Short mmCIF file of N, CA and C in Angstrom, two decimals:
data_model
loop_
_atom_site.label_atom_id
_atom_site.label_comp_id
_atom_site.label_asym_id
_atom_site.label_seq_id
_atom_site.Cartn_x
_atom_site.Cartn_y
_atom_site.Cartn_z
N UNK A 1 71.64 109.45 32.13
CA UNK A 1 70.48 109.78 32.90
C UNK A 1 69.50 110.61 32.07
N UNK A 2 70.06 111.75 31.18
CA UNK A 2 69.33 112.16 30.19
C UNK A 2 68.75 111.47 29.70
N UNK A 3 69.36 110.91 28.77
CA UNK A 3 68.66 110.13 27.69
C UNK A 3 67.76 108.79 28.17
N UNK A 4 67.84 108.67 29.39
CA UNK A 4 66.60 107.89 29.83
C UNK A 4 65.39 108.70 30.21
N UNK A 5 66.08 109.34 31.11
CA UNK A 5 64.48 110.62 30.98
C UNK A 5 63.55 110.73 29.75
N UNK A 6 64.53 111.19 28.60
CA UNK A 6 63.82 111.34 27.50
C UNK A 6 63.41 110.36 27.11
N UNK A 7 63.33 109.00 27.05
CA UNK A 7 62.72 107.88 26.67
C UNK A 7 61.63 107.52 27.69
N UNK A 8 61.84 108.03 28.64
CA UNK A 8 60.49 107.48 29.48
C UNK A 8 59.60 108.82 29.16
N UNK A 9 59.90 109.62 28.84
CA UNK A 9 58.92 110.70 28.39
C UNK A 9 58.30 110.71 27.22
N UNK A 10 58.82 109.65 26.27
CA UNK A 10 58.57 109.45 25.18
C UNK A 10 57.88 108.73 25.05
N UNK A 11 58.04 107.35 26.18
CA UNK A 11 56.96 106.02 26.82
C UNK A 11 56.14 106.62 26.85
N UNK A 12 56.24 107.43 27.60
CA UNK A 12 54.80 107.84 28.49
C UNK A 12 53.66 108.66 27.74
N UNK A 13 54.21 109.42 26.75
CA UNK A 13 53.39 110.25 25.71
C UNK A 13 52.72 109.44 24.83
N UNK A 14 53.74 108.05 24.63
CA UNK A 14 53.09 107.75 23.14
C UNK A 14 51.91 106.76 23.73
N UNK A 15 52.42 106.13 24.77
CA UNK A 15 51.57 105.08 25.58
C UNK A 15 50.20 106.06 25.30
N UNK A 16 50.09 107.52 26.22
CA UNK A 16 48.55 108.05 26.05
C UNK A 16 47.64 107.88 25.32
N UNK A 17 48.66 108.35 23.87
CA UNK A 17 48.02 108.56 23.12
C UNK A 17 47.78 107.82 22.17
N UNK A 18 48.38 106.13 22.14
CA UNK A 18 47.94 104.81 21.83
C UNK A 18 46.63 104.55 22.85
N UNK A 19 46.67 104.74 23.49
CA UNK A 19 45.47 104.17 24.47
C UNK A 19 44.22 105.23 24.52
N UNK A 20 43.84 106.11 23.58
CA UNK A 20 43.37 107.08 24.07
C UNK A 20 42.36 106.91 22.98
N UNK A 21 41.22 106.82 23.39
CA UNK A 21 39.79 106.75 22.21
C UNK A 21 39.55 107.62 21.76
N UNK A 22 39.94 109.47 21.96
CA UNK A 22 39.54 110.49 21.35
C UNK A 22 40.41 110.38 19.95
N UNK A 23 39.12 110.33 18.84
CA UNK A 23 39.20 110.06 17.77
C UNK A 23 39.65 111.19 17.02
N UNK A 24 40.04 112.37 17.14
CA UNK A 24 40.25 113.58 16.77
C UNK A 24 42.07 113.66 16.44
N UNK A 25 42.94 114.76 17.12
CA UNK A 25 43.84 114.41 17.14
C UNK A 25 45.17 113.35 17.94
N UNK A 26 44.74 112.55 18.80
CA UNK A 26 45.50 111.28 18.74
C UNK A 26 45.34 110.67 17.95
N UNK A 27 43.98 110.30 17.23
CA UNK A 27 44.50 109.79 16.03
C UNK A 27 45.65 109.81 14.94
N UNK A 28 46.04 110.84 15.04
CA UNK A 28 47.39 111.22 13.72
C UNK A 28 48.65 111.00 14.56
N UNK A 29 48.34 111.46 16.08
CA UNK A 29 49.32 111.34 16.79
C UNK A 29 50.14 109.73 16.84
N UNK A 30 48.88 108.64 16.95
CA UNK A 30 49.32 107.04 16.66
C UNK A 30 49.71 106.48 15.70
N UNK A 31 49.64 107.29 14.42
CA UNK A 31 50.05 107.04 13.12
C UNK A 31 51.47 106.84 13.10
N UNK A 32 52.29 105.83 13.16
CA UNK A 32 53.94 105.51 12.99
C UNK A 32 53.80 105.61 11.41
N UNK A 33 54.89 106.02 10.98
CA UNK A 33 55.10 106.44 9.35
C UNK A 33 56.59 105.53 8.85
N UNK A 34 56.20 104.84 7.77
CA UNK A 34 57.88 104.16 7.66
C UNK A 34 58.27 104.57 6.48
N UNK A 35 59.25 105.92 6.36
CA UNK A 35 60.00 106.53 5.06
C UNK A 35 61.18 105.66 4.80
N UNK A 36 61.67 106.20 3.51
CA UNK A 36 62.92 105.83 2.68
C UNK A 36 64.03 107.08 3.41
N UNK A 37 65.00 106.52 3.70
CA UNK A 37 66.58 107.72 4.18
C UNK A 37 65.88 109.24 3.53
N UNK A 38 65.71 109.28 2.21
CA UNK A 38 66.09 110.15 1.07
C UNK A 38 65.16 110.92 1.43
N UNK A 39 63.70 110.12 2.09
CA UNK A 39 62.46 111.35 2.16
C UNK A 39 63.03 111.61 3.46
N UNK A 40 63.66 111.05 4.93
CA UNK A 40 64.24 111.87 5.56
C UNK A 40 65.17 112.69 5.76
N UNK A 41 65.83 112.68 4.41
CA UNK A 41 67.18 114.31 4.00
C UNK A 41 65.75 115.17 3.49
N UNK A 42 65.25 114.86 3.00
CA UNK A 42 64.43 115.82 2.44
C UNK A 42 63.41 116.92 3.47
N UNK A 43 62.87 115.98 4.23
CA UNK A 43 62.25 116.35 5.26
C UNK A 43 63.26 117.62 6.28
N UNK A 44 64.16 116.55 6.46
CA UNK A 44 65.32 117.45 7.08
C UNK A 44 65.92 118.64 6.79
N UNK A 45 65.99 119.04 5.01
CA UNK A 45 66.39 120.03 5.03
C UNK A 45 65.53 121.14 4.64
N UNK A 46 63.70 120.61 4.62
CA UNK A 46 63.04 121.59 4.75
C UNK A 46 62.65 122.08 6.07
N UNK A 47 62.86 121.59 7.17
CA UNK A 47 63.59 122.16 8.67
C UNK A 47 64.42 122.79 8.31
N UNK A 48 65.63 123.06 8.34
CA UNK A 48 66.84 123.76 8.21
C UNK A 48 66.07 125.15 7.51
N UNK A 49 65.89 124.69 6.00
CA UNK A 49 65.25 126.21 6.05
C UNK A 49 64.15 126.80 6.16
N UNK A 50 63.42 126.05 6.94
CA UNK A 50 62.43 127.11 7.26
C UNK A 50 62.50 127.40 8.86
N UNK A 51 63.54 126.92 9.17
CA UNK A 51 64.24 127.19 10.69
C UNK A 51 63.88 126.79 11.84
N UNK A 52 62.86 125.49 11.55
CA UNK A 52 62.56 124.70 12.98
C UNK A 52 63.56 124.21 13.69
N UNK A 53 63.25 124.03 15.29
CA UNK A 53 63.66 123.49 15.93
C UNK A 53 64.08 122.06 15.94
N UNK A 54 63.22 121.18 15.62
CA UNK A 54 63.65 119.74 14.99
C UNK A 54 63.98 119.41 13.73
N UNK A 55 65.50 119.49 13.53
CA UNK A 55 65.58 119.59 11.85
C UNK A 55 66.97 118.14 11.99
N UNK A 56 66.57 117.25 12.73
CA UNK A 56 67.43 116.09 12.74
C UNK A 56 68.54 116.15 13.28
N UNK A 57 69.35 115.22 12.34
CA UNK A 57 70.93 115.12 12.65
C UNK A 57 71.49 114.90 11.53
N UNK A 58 71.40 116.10 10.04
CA UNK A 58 71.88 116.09 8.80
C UNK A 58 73.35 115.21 8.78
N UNK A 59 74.59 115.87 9.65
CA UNK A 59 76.09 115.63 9.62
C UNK A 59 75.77 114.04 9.67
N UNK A 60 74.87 113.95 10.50
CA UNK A 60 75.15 112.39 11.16
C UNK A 60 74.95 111.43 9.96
N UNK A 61 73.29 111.83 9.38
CA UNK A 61 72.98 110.97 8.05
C UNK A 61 73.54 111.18 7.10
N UNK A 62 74.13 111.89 7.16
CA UNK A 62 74.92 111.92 5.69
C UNK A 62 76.20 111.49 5.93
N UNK A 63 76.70 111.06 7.11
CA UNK A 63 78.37 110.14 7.03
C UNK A 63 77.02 108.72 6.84
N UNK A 64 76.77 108.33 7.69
CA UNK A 64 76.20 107.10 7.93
C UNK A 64 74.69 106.43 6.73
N UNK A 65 74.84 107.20 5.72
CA UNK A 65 73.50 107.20 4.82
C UNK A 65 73.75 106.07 4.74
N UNK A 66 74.57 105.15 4.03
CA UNK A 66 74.27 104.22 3.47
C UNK A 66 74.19 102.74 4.38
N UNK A 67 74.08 103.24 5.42
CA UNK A 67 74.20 102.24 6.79
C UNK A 67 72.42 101.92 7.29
N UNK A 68 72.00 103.03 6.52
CA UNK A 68 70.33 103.19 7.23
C UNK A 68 69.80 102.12 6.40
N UNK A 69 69.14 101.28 6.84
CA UNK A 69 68.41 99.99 6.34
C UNK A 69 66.51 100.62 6.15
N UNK A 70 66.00 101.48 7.54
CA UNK A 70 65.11 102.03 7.51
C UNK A 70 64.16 102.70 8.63
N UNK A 71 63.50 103.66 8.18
CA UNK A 71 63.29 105.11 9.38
C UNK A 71 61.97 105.23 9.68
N UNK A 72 61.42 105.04 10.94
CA UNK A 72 59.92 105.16 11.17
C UNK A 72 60.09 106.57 12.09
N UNK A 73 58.97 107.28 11.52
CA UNK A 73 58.72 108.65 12.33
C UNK A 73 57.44 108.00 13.18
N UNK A 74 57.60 108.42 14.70
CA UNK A 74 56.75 108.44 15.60
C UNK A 74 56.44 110.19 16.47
N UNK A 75 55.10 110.67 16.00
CA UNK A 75 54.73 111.55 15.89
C UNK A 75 54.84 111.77 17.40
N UNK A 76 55.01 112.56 18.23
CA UNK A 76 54.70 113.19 19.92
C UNK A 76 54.09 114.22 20.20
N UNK A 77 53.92 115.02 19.82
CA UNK A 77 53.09 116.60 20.63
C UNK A 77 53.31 117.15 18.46
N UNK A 78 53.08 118.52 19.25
CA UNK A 78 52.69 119.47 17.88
C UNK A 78 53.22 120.09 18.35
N UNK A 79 54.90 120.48 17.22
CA UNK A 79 55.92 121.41 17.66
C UNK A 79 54.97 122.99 17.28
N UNK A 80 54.24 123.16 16.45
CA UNK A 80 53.59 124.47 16.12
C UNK A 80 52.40 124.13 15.38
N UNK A 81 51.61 124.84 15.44
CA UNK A 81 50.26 124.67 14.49
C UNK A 81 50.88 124.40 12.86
N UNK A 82 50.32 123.09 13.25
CA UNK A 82 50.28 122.79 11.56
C UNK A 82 51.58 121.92 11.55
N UNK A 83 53.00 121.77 12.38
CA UNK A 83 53.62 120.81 12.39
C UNK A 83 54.35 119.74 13.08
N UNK A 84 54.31 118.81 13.33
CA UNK A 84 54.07 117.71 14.19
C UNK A 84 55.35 117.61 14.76
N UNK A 85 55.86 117.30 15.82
CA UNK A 85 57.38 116.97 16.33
C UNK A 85 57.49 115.15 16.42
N UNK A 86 58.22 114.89 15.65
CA UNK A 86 58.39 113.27 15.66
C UNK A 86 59.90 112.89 16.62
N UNK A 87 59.67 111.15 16.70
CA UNK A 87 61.19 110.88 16.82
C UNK A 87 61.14 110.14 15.62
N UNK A 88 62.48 110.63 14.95
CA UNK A 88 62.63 109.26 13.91
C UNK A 88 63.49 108.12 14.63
N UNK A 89 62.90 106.75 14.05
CA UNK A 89 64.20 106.04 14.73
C UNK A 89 64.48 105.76 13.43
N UNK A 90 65.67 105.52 13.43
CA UNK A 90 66.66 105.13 12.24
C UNK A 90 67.57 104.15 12.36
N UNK A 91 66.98 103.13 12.01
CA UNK A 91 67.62 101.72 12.00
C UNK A 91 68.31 101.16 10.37
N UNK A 92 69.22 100.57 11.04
CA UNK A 92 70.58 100.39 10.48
C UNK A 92 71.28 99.25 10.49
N UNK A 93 71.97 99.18 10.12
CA UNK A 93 73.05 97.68 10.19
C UNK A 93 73.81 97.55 11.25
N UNK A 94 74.27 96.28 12.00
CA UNK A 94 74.82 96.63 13.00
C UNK A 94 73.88 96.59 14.08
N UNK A 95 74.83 97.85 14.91
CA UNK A 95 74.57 98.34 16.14
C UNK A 95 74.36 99.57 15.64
N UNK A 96 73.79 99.94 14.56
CA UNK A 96 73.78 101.13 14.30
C UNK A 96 72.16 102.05 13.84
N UNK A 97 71.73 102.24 14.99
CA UNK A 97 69.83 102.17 15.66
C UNK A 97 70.55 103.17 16.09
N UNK A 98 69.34 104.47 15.66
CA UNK A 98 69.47 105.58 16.36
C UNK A 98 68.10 106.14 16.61
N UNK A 99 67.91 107.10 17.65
CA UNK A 99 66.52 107.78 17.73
C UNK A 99 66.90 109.39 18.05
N UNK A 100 66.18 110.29 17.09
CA UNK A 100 66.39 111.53 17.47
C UNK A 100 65.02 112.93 16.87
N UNK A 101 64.95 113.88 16.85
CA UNK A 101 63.78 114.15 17.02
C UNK A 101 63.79 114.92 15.46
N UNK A 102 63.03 115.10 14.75
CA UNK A 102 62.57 116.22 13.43
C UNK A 102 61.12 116.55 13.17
N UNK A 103 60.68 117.88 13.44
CA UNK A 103 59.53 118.00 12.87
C UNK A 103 59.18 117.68 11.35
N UNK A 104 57.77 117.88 11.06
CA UNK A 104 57.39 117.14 10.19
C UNK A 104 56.16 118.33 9.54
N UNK A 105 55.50 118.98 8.74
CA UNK A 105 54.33 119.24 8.67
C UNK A 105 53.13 118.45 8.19
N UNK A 106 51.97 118.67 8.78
CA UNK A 106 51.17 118.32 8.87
C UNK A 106 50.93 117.58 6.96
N UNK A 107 51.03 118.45 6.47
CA UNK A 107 50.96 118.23 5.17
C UNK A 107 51.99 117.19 4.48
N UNK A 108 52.81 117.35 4.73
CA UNK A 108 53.63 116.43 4.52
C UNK A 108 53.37 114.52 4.84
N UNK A 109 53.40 114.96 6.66
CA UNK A 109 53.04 113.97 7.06
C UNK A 109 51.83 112.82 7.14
N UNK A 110 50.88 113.66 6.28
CA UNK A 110 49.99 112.89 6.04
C UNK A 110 49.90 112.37 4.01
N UNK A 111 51.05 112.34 3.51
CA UNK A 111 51.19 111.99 2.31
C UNK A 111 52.11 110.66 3.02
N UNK A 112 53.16 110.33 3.81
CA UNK A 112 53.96 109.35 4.10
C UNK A 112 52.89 107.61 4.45
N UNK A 113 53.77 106.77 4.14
CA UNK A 113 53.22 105.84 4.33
C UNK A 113 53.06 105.38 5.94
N UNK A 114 51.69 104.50 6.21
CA UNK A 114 51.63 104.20 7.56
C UNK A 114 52.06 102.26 7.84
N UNK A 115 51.62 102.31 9.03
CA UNK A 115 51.94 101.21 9.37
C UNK A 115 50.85 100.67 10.18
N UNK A 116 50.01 99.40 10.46
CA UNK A 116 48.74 98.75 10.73
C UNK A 116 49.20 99.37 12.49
N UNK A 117 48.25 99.37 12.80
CA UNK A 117 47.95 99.98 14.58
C UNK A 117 48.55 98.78 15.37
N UNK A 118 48.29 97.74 14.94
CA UNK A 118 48.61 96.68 15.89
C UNK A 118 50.51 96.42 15.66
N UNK A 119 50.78 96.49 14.37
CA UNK A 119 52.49 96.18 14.30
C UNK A 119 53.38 97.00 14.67
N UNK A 120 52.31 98.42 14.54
CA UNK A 120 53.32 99.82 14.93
C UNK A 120 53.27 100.06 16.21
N UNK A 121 51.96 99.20 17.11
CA UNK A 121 52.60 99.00 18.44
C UNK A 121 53.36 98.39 19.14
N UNK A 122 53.82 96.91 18.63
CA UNK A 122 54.88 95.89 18.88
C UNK A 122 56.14 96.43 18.11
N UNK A 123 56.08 97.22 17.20
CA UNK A 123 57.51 97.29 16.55
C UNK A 123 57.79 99.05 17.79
N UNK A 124 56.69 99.61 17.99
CA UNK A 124 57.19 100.75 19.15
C UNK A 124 57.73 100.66 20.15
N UNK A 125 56.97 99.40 20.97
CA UNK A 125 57.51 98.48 22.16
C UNK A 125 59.29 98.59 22.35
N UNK A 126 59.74 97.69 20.84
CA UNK A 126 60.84 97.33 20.87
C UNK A 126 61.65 98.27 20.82
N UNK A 127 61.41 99.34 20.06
CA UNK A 127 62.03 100.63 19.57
C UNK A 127 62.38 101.06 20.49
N UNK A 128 61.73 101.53 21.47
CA UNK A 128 62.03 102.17 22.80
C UNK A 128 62.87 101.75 24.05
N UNK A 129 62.54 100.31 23.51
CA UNK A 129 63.45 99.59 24.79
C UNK A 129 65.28 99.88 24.52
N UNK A 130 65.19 99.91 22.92
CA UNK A 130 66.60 99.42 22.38
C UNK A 130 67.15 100.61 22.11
N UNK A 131 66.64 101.72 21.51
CA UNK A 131 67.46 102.80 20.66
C UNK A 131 67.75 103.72 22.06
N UNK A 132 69.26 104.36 21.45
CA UNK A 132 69.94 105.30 22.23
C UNK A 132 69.56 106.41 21.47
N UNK A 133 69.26 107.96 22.07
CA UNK A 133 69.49 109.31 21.91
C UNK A 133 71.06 109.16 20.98
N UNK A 134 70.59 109.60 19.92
CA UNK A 134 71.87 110.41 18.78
C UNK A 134 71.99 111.74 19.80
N UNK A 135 73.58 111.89 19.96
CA UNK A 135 73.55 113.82 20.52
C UNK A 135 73.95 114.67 19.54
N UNK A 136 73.26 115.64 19.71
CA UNK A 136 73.64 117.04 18.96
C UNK A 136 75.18 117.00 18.14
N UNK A 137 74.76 117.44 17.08
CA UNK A 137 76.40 117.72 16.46
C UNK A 137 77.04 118.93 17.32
N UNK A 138 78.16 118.89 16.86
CA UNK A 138 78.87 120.40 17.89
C UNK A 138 78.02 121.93 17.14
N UNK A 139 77.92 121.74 16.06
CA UNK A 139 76.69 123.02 15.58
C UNK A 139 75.87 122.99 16.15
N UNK A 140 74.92 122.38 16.65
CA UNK A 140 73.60 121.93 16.97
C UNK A 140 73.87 121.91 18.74
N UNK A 141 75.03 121.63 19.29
CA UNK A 141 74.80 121.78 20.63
C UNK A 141 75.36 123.64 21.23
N UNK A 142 75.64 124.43 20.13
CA UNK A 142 75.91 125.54 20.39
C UNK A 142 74.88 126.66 20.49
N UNK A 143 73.99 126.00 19.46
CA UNK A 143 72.93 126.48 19.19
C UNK A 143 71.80 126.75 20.20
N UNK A 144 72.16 125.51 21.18
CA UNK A 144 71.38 125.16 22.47
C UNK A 144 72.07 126.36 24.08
N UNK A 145 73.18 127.00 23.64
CA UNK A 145 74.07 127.20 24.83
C UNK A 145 73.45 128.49 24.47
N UNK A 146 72.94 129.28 25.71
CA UNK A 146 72.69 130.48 26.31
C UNK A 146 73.43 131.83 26.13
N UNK A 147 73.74 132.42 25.72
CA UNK A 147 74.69 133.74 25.37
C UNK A 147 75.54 134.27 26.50
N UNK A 148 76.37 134.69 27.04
CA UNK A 148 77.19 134.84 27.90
C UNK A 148 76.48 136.11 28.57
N UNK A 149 75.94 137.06 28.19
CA UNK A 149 75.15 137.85 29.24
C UNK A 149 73.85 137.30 30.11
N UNK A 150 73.51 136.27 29.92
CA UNK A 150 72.56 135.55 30.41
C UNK A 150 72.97 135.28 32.02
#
């Protein structure tokens, strides 16, 4: 039930801001980006240390690296001034399609390669229909749990 929530929230954001003529920032927001694995460890572990909130699912890509065929970041809101909160989906061999969230900075994200407006909306379409929520590693879901005086 979660993880549909979060996909229709994800519909529903990106839908806006595909459909949305203000030329300002939706523009960057519609920009789908298609990296190599390697620029997403990289990405990932400049999250980790600089201590964002979206810093992937390191444990996960790194059992499964060599399974990733290839990773489009789809940009959603602005986790903080200056850096973007994406989902990557990370498609794979198999049944092995995942979607999960990593910020990105601005700077960064505008050196990555894009994808034409019209394919990155049919290849979004599909994305959404098909990929499951990756969950938290057990580090990563502790991280989320409230302190016992709470």
């Amino acid at each position: 039930m979660i993880v549909l929530s979060l996909v229709r929230r994800a519909r529903r954001a990106i839908r806006s801001v595909l459909s949305s003529r203000d030329r300002r920032d939706d523009t960057l927001l519609a920009e789908l980006k298609v990296i190599p694995v390697a620029r997403l460890d990289e990405l990932m572990a400049k999250n980790t240390a600089a201590g964002r909130g979206a810093n992937g699912r390191p444990a996960w890509l790194a059992a499964n690296h060599a399974t990733v065929e290839r990773v489009i970041l789809v940009p959603h809101n602005y986790a903080s001034p200056g850096v973007l909160r994406c989902n990557a989906a990370v498609l794979g061999t198999g049944e092995n399609d995942w979607l999960f969230s990593v910020d990105v900075s601005l700077a960064d994200y505008d050196t990555l390669p894009g994808l034409a407006r019209r394919s990155g909306q049919e290849l979004l379409a599909d994305l959404l229909m098909r990929l499951p929520v990756l969950p938290l590693d057990d580090d990563q879901e502790r991280s989320w749990e409230l302190p016992d005086d709470h």
